[in-house]
Amino acid sequence: MAVTINEVAKLVGVSTSTVSRAFTAPDQVRAETRDRILQVSAELGYSPNPSARSLRAGATATLGMIVPNITNPFYPPIFKALQQRARTLGYTTLVADCDDRESAELEAVAAVANRVDGLLLWASWLSDERLAEIAAQTPLVLVNREVPGISTLRIDLTAGVRQAGELLHALGHRRCALIDASRPGFERDKLFAEIFRGLGLTVVELGPYDARFESGVHAATLVATGGATAVLAHNDLVALGALQQFTALGVRVPTDVSLVGIDDTLLAAVCTPALTSVRIDPEELAANALELLLDAVTGRDPRQVVVGTRLVPRASTGPAPAPR
């Protein structure tokens, strides 16, 4: 009979989650504990390879991830990191795009649910009831969506957004624009406005828009005529649209207006000027997502994991311009 993760955990004296992390996210486990887990696993003949362990009947050794919009540069690094970690455990990974539409998400779930051992849904459009139905058939993890009985990976942007507001306030900005691209029913950006106001900043809310490059282009024209000296965009993609339009309008960043994005994608570091952004670490997201997925696959109780954020200041933020 194959050795189980529970047997390894019991012999080492740690939780099964710690054993899982030793294989999926070794940097998150103390070196001595990780070494002991690997030693005991070798002695017992335990392998995290799903095809070797046959974790469950009909196992496919495949994990799935469905995202709202694969053209958003935020998602590819996360999928890449998830794929690399999963490969070390013998899993293949696949990704599908639902184009920010509920109907397309349903189609994607129907297409892949029976082909994967576990499924990661990112900011799902589906109802709680439908998600519960899916979870009853396929091990499921949700990102930025909470449904009772289903594991959740939540990104907490509070710290990073607060740092952005503190930076802008210290630079002398008092009137800020918020480019809101929150989805209906998930008014995330309203929280950002409240954080900024709590720091003594006046906030002009623009939108809601779709979370796309073109939304930033449209909003930038309004900012240019509205008197705000700083902008917080829904994400880097929206911020880059605003940056392009500011350049076209002759509005200098950061001399005339400072600009902050969210996600800290690769494009944030390579655009001109480089974009100040709230960083969400794709490696940390991937490690926690994979651990939650494997927990779901092996039937562990659902739980929530929260990933924090921090601000990465770059050249797109500077002192507020002198009043005209």
mmCIF file of C-alpha atoms in Angstrom:
data_model
loop_
_atom_site.group_PDB
_atom_site.id
_atom_site.type_symbol
_atom_site.label_atom_id
_atom_site.label_comp_id
_atom_site.label_asym_id
_atom_site.label_seq_id
_atom_site.Cartn_x
_atom_site.Cartn_y
_atom_site.Cartn_z
ATOM 1 C CA MET A 1 0.000 0.000 0.000
ATOM 2 C CA ALA A 2 1.296 3.446 -0.936
ATOM 3 C CA VAL A 3 2.582 5.654 1.860
ATOM 4 C CA THR A 4 0.347 8.701 2.485
ATOM 5 C CA ILE A 5 1.162 12.277 3.362
ATOM 6 C CA ASN A 6 -0.557 11.719 6.739
ATOM 7 C CA GLU A 7 1.939 8.992 7.646
ATOM 8 C CA VAL A 8 4.886 11.237 6.830
ATOM 9 C CA ALA A 9 3.398 14.111 8.836
ATOM 10 C CA LYS A 10 2.721 11.895 11.856
ATOM 11 C CA LEU A 11 6.225 10.443 11.929
ATOM 12 C CA VAL A 12 7.895 13.866 11.549
ATOM 13 C CA GLY A 13 5.520 15.477 14.035
ATOM 14 C CA VAL A 14 4.206 18.211 11.745
ATOM 15 C CA SER A 15 0.962 18.969 9.927
ATOM 16 C CA THR A 16 0.202 17.605 6.481
ATOM 17 C CA SER A 17 0.217 21.196 5.225
ATOM 18 C CA THR A 18 3.843 21.501 6.320
ATOM 19 C CA VAL A 19 4.717 18.299 4.458
ATOM 20 C CA SER A 20 2.959 19.667 1.374
ATOM 21 C CA ARG A 21 4.856 22.966 1.637
ATOM 22 C CA ALA A 22 8.152 21.103 1.902
ATOM 23 C CA PHE A 23 7.561 19.898 -1.652
ATOM 24 C CA THR A 24 5.535 22.767 -3.174
ATOM 25 C CA ALA A 25 7.059 25.797 -1.419
ATOM 26 C CA PRO A 26 10.284 24.657 0.294
ATOM 27 C CA ASP A 27 11.387 28.236 0.997
ATOM 28 C CA GLN A 28 8.433 28.550 3.393
ATOM 29 C CA VAL A 29 9.576 25.663 5.620
ATOM 30 C CA ARG A 30 12.464 25.850 8.093
ATOM 31 C CA ALA A 31 15.524 24.144 6.671
ATOM 32 C CA GLU A 32 15.825 21.560 9.466
ATOM 33 C CA THR A 33 12.126 20.689 9.250
ATOM 34 C CA ARG A 34 12.257 20.439 5.462
ATOM 35 C CA ASP A 35 15.313 18.198 5.592
ATOM 36 C CA ARG A 36 13.624 15.923 8.126
ATOM 37 C CA ILE A 37 10.498 15.676 5.957
ATOM 38 C CA LEU A 38 12.538 14.801 2.880
ATOM 39 C CA GLN A 39 14.527 12.229 4.829
ATOM 40 C CA VAL A 40 11.447 10.514 6.258
ATOM 41 C CA SER A 41 9.718 10.629 2.873
ATOM 42 C CA ALA A 42 12.682 8.892 1.278
ATOM 43 C CA GLU A 43 12.834 6.264 4.023
ATOM 44 C CA LEU A 44 9.122 5.491 3.719
ATOM 45 C CA GLY A 45 9.089 5.657 -0.053
ATOM 46 C CA TYR A 46 6.603 8.530 -0.096
ATOM 47 C CA SER A 47 6.346 10.383 -3.390
ATOM 48 C CA PRO A 48 4.342 13.556 -4.016
ATOM 49 C CA ASN A 49 4.021 12.530 -7.660
ATOM 50 C CA PRO A 50 0.272 12.134 -8.163
ATOM 51 C CA SER A 51 0.606 9.408 -10.789
ATOM 52 C CA ALA A 52 2.813 7.406 -8.412
ATOM 53 C CA ARG A 53 0.507 7.858 -5.453
ATOM 54 C CA SER A 54 -2.820 7.548 -7.289
ATOM 55 C CA LEU A 55 -4.350 10.083 -4.957
ATOM 56 C CA ARG A 56 -7.879 9.354 -6.065
ATOM 57 C CA ALA A 57 -9.747 7.221 -8.595
ATOM 58 C CA GLY A 58 -9.600 8.684 -12.059
ATOM 59 C CA ALA A 59 -6.765 11.054 -11.182
ATOM 60 C CA THR A 60 -5.518 13.000 -14.180
ATOM 61 C CA ALA A 61 -2.302 14.473 -12.756
ATOM 62 C CA THR A 62 -3.548 17.804 -14.118
ATOM 63 C CA LEU A 63 -4.506 21.065 -12.415
ATOM 64 C CA GLY A 64 -6.581 23.811 -14.015
ATOM 65 C CA MET A 65 -6.719 27.602 -13.667
ATOM 66 C CA ILE A 66 -9.421 29.856 -15.127
ATOM 67 C CA VAL A 67 -8.684 33.594 -15.262
ATOM 68 C CA PRO A 68 -10.829 36.581 -16.274
ATOM 69 C CA ASN A 69 -8.551 37.915 -19.015
ATOM 70 C CA ILE A 70 -5.274 36.316 -20.067
ATOM 71 C CA THR A 71 -4.205 39.489 -21.912
ATOM 72 C CA ASN A 72 -3.773 41.180 -18.537
ATOM 73 C CA PRO A 73 -0.003 40.947 -17.880
ATOM 74 C CA PHE A 74 -0.784 40.177 -14.238
ATOM 75 C CA TYR A 75 -1.789 36.553 -14.923
ATOM 76 C CA PRO A 76 0.978 34.929 -17.039
ATOM 77 C CA PRO A 77 3.708 35.154 -14.342
ATOM 78 C CA ILE A 78 1.344 33.579 -11.818
ATOM 79 C CA PHE A 79 0.474 30.719 -14.153
ATOM 80 C CA LYS A 80 4.168 30.272 -15.000
ATOM 81 C CA ALA A 81 5.106 30.040 -11.313
ATOM 82 C CA LEU A 82 2.203 27.671 -10.605
ATOM 83 C CA GLN A 83 3.195 25.485 -13.538
ATOM 84 C CA GLN A 84 6.837 25.277 -12.437
ATOM 85 C CA ARG A 85 5.918 24.290 -8.892
ATOM 86 C CA ALA A 86 3.276 21.795 -10.009
ATOM 87 C CA ARG A 87 5.684 20.171 -12.479
ATOM 88 C CA THR A 88 8.030 19.206 -9.641
ATOM 89 C CA LEU A 89 5.153 17.187 -8.196
ATOM 90 C CA GLY A 90 4.298 15.481 -11.461
ATOM 91 C CA TYR A 91 1.320 17.651 -12.353
ATOM 92 C CA THR A 92 0.536 19.190 -15.701
ATOM 93 C CA THR A 93 -1.263 22.540 -15.581
ATOM 94 C CA LEU A 94 -3.651 24.169 -18.004
ATOM 95 C CA VAL A 95 -5.181 27.636 -18.161
ATOM 96 C CA ALA A 96 -8.399 28.989 -19.692
ATOM 97 C CA ASP A 97 -9.652 32.541 -20.242
ATOM 98 C CA CYS A 98 -13.282 33.547 -19.666
ATOM 99 C CA ASP A 99 -12.965 37.078 -21.108
ATOM 100 C CA ASP A 100 -14.651 38.570 -18.022
ATOM 101 C CA ARG A 101 -17.968 36.898 -18.896
ATOM 102 C CA GLU A 102 -20.064 34.551 -16.757
ATOM 103 C CA SER A 103 -21.221 32.477 -19.730
ATOM 104 C CA ALA A 104 -17.655 31.974 -20.923
ATOM 105 C CA GLU A 105 -16.563 30.962 -17.428
ATOM 106 C CA LEU A 106 -19.310 28.336 -17.292
ATOM 107 C CA GLU A 107 -18.182 26.992 -20.649
ATOM 108 C CA ALA A 108 -14.567 26.864 -19.482
ATOM 109 C CA VAL A 109 -15.482 25.041 -16.277
ATOM 110 C CA ALA A 110 -17.584 22.535 -18.209
ATOM 111 C CA ALA A 111 -14.715 21.938 -20.616
ATOM 112 C CA VAL A 112 -11.984 21.312 -18.034
ATOM 113 C CA ALA A 113 -13.650 20.182 -14.773
ATOM 114 C CA ASN A 114 -13.568 16.473 -15.645
ATOM 115 C CA ARG A 115 -10.025 16.702 -16.989
ATOM 116 C CA VAL A 116 -8.315 18.034 -13.853
ATOM 117 C CA ASP A 117 -7.735 16.877 -10.300
ATOM 118 C CA GLY A 118 -8.245 20.409 -8.955
ATOM 119 C CA LEU A 119 -9.449 23.740 -10.305
ATOM 120 C CA LEU A 120 -8.440 27.307 -9.443
ATOM 121 C CA LEU A 121 -11.043 29.981 -10.289
ATOM 122 C CA TRP A 122 -9.824 33.555 -10.316
ATOM 123 C CA ALA A 123 -12.358 36.256 -9.294
ATOM 124 C CA SER A 124 -15.222 34.047 -10.412
ATOM 125 C CA TRP A 125 -18.369 35.553 -11.940
ATOM 126 C CA LEU A 126 -20.483 32.571 -10.891
ATOM 127 C CA SER A 127 -23.080 32.522 -8.111
ATOM 128 C CA ASP A 128 -22.306 31.002 -4.720
ATOM 129 C CA GLU A 129 -24.784 28.222 -5.473
ATOM 130 C CA ARG A 130 -23.157 27.340 -8.784
ATOM 131 C CA LEU A 131 -19.680 27.385 -7.228
ATOM 132 C CA ALA A 132 -20.879 25.036 -4.486
ATOM 133 C CA GLU A 133 -22.189 22.669 -7.175
ATOM 134 C CA ILE A 134 -18.825 22.719 -8.950
ATOM 135 C CA ALA A 135 -16.947 22.132 -5.684
ATOM 136 C CA ALA A 136 -19.104 19.085 -4.990
ATOM 137 C CA GLN A 137 -17.803 17.522 -8.228
ATOM 138 C CA THR A 138 -14.268 18.904 -8.596
ATOM 139 C CA PRO A 139 -11.791 20.007 -5.880
ATOM 140 C CA LEU A 140 -11.993 23.791 -6.069
ATOM 141 C CA VAL A 141 -10.061 26.832 -4.836
ATOM 142 C CA LEU A 142 -11.268 30.409 -5.304
ATOM 143 C CA VAL A 143 -9.138 33.529 -5.560
ATOM 144 C CA ASN A 144 -10.606 36.794 -4.224
ATOM 145 C CA ARG A 145 -14.006 35.216 -3.770
ATOM 146 C CA GLU A 146 -15.364 33.773 -0.543
ATOM 147 C CA VAL A 147 -17.945 30.978 -0.507
ATOM 148 C CA PRO A 148 -18.624 28.858 2.610
ATOM 149 C CA GLY A 149 -17.094 25.414 2.360
ATOM 150 C CA ILE A 150 -14.565 26.304 -0.382
ATOM 151 C CA SER A 151 -10.918 27.223 0.155
ATOM 152 C CA THR A 152 -10.038 30.815 -0.679
ATOM 153 C CA LEU A 153 -6.836 32.639 -1.580
ATOM 154 C CA ARG A 154 -7.400 36.317 -0.838
ATOM 155 C CA ILE A 155 -5.161 39.191 -1.903
ATOM 156 C CA ASP A 156 -5.199 41.953 0.703
ATOM 157 C CA LEU A 157 -4.314 45.222 -1.023
ATOM 158 C CA THR A 158 -4.872 47.385 2.051
ATOM 159 C CA ALA A 159 -1.231 47.753 3.106
ATOM 160 C CA GLY A 160 0.068 48.513 -0.377
ATOM 161 C CA VAL A 161 -2.676 51.034 -1.149
ATOM 162 C CA ARG A 162 -2.170 52.732 2.197
ATOM 163 C CA GLN A 163 1.556 53.039 1.455
ATOM 164 C CA ALA A 164 0.659 54.601 -1.898
ATOM 165 C CA GLY A 165 -1.570 57.165 -0.188
ATOM 166 C CA GLU A 166 1.068 57.946 2.398
ATOM 167 C CA LEU A 167 3.672 58.470 -0.324
ATOM 168 C CA LEU A 168 1.444 60.809 -2.311
ATOM 169 C CA HIS A 169 0.521 62.783 0.812
ATOM 170 C CA ALA A 170 4.192 63.121 1.771
ATOM 171 C CA LEU A 171 4.922 64.398 -1.740
ATOM 172 C CA GLY A 172 2.403 67.185 -1.225
ATOM 173 C CA HIS A 173 -0.529 65.811 -3.202
ATOM 174 C CA ARG A 174 -3.975 66.562 -1.810
ATOM 175 C CA ARG A 175 -6.375 66.006 -4.726
ATOM 176 C CA CYS A 176 -6.269 62.513 -6.247
ATOM 177 C CA ALA A 177 -8.236 60.733 -8.950
ATOM 178 C CA LEU A 178 -9.214 57.072 -8.632
ATOM 179 C CA ILE A 179 -9.813 55.174 -11.868
ATOM 180 C CA ASP A 180 -12.376 52.632 -10.704
ATOM 181 C CA ALA A 181 -12.664 49.420 -12.708
ATOM 182 C CA SER A 182 -14.259 47.262 -10.022
ATOM 183 C CA ARG A 183 -16.710 44.615 -11.139
ATOM 184 C CA PRO A 184 -20.391 45.013 -10.189
ATOM 185 C CA GLY A 185 -20.937 43.575 -6.740
ATOM 186 C CA PHE A 186 -17.192 43.616 -5.959
ATOM 187 C CA GLU A 187 -16.528 47.290 -5.404
ATOM 188 C CA ARG A 188 -12.908 46.847 -4.392
ATOM 189 C CA ASP A 189 -11.842 50.333 -5.436
ATOM 190 C CA LYS A 190 -14.323 52.002 -3.084
ATOM 191 C CA LEU A 191 -12.119 50.735 -0.246
ATOM 192 C CA PHE A 192 -9.107 52.425 -1.830
ATOM 193 C CA ALA A 193 -10.957 55.739 -1.914
ATOM 194 C CA GLU A 194 -11.759 55.430 1.787
ATOM 195 C CA ILE A 195 -8.118 54.642 2.614
ATOM 196 C CA PHE A 196 -6.975 57.742 0.743
ATOM 197 C CA ARG A 197 -9.607 59.940 2.377
ATOM 198 C CA GLY A 198 -8.546 58.635 5.772
ATOM 199 C CA LEU A 199 -5.073 60.006 5.029
ATOM 200 C CA GLY A 200 -6.422 63.489 4.354
ATOM 201 C CA LEU A 201 -6.601 63.234 0.554
ATOM 202 C CA THR A 202 -9.516 64.413 -1.540
ATOM 203 C CA VAL A 203 -10.548 61.670 -3.971
ATOM 204 C CA VAL A 204 -12.364 62.116 -7.276
ATOM 205 C CA GLU A 205 -13.761 58.761 -8.407
ATOM 206 C CA LEU A 206 -13.904 58.057 -12.144
ATOM 207 C CA GLY A 207 -15.852 55.102 -13.523
ATOM 208 C CA PRO A 208 -16.626 52.345 -13.042
ATOM 209 C CA TYR A 209 -14.882 51.154 -16.187
ATOM 210 C CA ASP A 210 -13.855 47.754 -17.499
ATOM 211 C CA ALA A 211 -10.398 46.758 -16.260
ATOM 212 C CA ARG A 212 -8.742 47.383 -19.634
ATOM 213 C CA PHE A 213 -6.039 49.562 -21.180
ATOM 214 C CA GLU A 214 -8.657 51.635 -23.012
ATOM 215 C CA SER A 215 -10.310 52.608 -19.738
ATOM 216 C CA GLY A 216 -7.126 54.329 -18.620
ATOM 217 C CA VAL A 217 -6.974 56.217 -21.913
ATOM 218 C CA HIS A 218 -10.496 57.562 -21.423
ATOM 219 C CA ALA A 219 -10.041 58.406 -17.743
ATOM 220 C CA ALA A 220 -6.773 60.276 -18.330
ATOM 221 C CA THR A 221 -8.554 62.880 -20.427
ATOM 222 C CA LEU A 222 -10.901 63.569 -17.524
ATOM 223 C CA VAL A 223 -8.009 63.753 -15.066
ATOM 224 C CA ALA A 224 -6.181 66.253 -17.284
ATOM 225 C CA THR A 225 -9.080 68.694 -17.005
ATOM 226 C CA GLY A 226 -10.124 67.923 -13.438
ATOM 227 C CA GLY A 227 -7.346 69.388 -11.316
ATOM 228 C CA ALA A 228 -6.103 66.168 -9.666
ATOM 229 C CA THR A 229 -2.334 65.982 -9.215
ATOM 230 C CA ALA A 230 -2.160 62.240 -8.580
ATOM 231 C CA VAL A 231 -3.914 59.142 -9.928
ATOM 232 C CA LEU A 232 -4.437 55.673 -8.495
ATOM 233 C CA ALA A 233 -5.474 53.249 -11.239
ATOM 234 C CA HIS A 234 -7.372 49.985 -10.752
ATOM 235 C CA ASN A 235 -4.397 48.010 -12.063
ATOM 236 C CA ASP A 236 -1.230 48.421 -14.112
ATOM 237 C CA LEU A 237 -3.063 47.822 -17.381
ATOM 238 C CA VAL A 238 -5.416 50.749 -16.708
ATOM 239 C CA ALA A 239 -2.485 52.857 -15.465
ATOM 240 C CA LEU A 240 -0.545 52.231 -18.685
ATOM 241 C CA GLY A 241 -3.528 53.382 -20.712
ATOM 242 C CA ALA A 242 -3.601 56.566 -18.649
ATOM 243 C CA LEU A 243 0.147 57.031 -19.094
ATOM 244 C CA GLN A 244 -0.146 56.781 -22.867
ATOM 245 C CA GLN A 245 -2.947 59.335 -22.972
ATOM 246 C CA PHE A 246 -1.168 61.742 -20.644
ATOM 247 C CA THR A 247 1.780 61.663 -23.037
ATOM 248 C CA ALA A 248 -0.500 62.320 -26.007
ATOM 249 C CA LEU A 249 -2.084 65.271 -24.194
ATOM 250 C CA GLY A 250 1.244 66.782 -23.198
ATOM 251 C CA VAL A 251 0.665 66.061 -19.494
ATOM 252 C CA ARG A 252 4.033 65.202 -17.942
ATOM 253 C CA VAL A 253 4.340 62.297 -15.521
ATOM 254 C CA PRO A 254 5.308 62.907 -12.741
ATOM 255 C CA THR A 255 5.933 66.653 -13.198
ATOM 256 C CA ASP A 256 2.265 67.508 -13.771
ATOM 257 C CA VAL A 257 0.588 64.407 -12.361
ATOM 258 C CA SER A 258 1.797 61.381 -10.411
ATOM 259 C CA LEU A 259 0.542 57.923 -11.355
ATOM 260 C CA VAL A 260 0.225 54.697 -9.329
ATOM 261 C CA GLY A 261 -0.825 51.255 -10.571
ATOM 262 C CA ILE A 262 -1.669 47.991 -8.868
ATOM 263 C CA ASP A 263 -0.175 44.496 -9.511
ATOM 264 C CA ASP A 264 3.466 45.481 -10.254
ATOM 265 C CA THR A 265 3.602 43.611 -13.546
ATOM 266 C CA LEU A 266 6.718 43.464 -15.698
ATOM 267 C CA LEU A 267 5.394 46.364 -17.796
ATOM 268 C CA ALA A 268 5.396 48.597 -14.716
ATOM 269 C CA ALA A 269 9.175 48.358 -14.514
ATOM 270 C CA VAL A 270 9.929 48.823 -18.221
ATOM 271 C CA CYS A 271 7.550 51.639 -19.267
ATOM 272 C CA THR A 272 8.732 55.266 -19.342
ATOM 273 C CA PRO A 273 8.592 56.619 -16.750
ATOM 274 C CA ALA A 274 8.679 53.419 -14.725
ATOM 275 C CA LEU A 275 5.385 52.959 -12.911
ATOM 276 C CA THR A 276 4.994 53.111 -9.136
ATOM 277 C CA SER A 277 2.818 50.111 -8.324
ATOM 278 C CA VAL A 278 1.384 48.040 -5.479
ATOM 279 C CA ARG A 279 3.201 44.713 -5.693
ATOM 280 C CA ILE A 280 1.446 41.362 -5.583
ATOM 281 C CA ASP A 281 4.102 38.635 -5.576
ATOM 282 C CA PRO A 282 3.292 35.971 -8.224
ATOM 283 C CA GLU A 283 5.602 33.411 -6.597
ATOM 284 C CA GLU A 284 3.824 33.778 -3.249
ATOM 285 C CA LEU A 285 0.441 33.528 -4.939
ATOM 286 C CA ALA A 286 1.470 30.416 -6.855
ATOM 287 C CA ALA A 287 2.899 28.684 -3.787
ATOM 288 C CA ASN A 288 -0.236 29.263 -1.733
ATOM 289 C CA ALA A 289 -2.590 28.456 -4.604
ATOM 290 C CA LEU A 290 -0.856 25.132 -5.223
ATOM 291 C CA GLU A 291 -0.894 24.219 -1.555
ATOM 292 C CA LEU A 292 -4.619 24.958 -1.324
ATOM 293 C CA LEU A 293 -5.282 22.982 -4.499
ATOM 294 C CA LEU A 294 -3.404 19.944 -3.210
ATOM 295 C CA ASP A 295 -5.260 20.213 0.095
ATOM 296 C CA ALA A 296 -8.539 20.220 -1.835
ATOM 297 C CA VAL A 297 -7.447 17.265 -3.973
ATOM 298 C CA THR A 298 -6.554 15.233 -0.879
ATOM 299 C CA GLY A 299 -9.827 16.123 0.869
ATOM 300 C CA ARG A 300 -8.543 18.413 3.599
ATOM 301 C CA ASP A 301 -10.891 20.893 5.246
ATOM 302 C CA PRO A 302 -11.304 24.210 3.379
ATOM 303 C CA ARG A 303 -9.469 27.255 4.678
ATOM 304 C CA GLN A 304 -8.527 30.796 3.723
ATOM 305 C CA VAL A 305 -5.030 32.106 3.020
ATOM 306 C CA VAL A 306 -4.342 35.841 2.799
ATOM 307 C CA VAL A 307 -1.483 37.269 0.735
ATOM 308 C CA GLY A 308 -0.335 40.805 1.536
ATOM 309 C CA THR A 309 1.015 43.594 -0.665
ATOM 310 C CA ARG A 310 3.557 46.418 -0.615
ATOM 311 C CA LEU A 311 4.283 49.536 -2.625
ATOM 312 C CA VAL A 312 7.154 49.651 -5.118
ATOM 313 C CA PRO A 313 7.947 53.366 -5.721
ATOM 314 C CA ARG A 314 9.310 54.281 -9.143
ATOM 315 C CA ALA A 315 9.681 57.321 -11.370
ATOM 316 C CA SER A 316 5.970 57.909 -12.061
ATOM 317 C CA THR A 317 5.450 59.553 -8.660
ATOM 318 C CA GLY A 318 6.988 62.857 -7.659
ATOM 319 C CA PRO A 319 6.282 66.093 -5.743
ATOM 320 C CA ALA A 320 2.941 67.747 -6.329
ATOM 321 C CA PRO A 321 3.157 70.656 -8.810
ATOM 322 C CA ALA A 322 2.966 74.159 -7.411
ATOM 323 C CA PRO A 323 -0.566 75.621 -7.483
ATOM 324 C CA ARG A 324 -1.225 77.705 -10.586
#
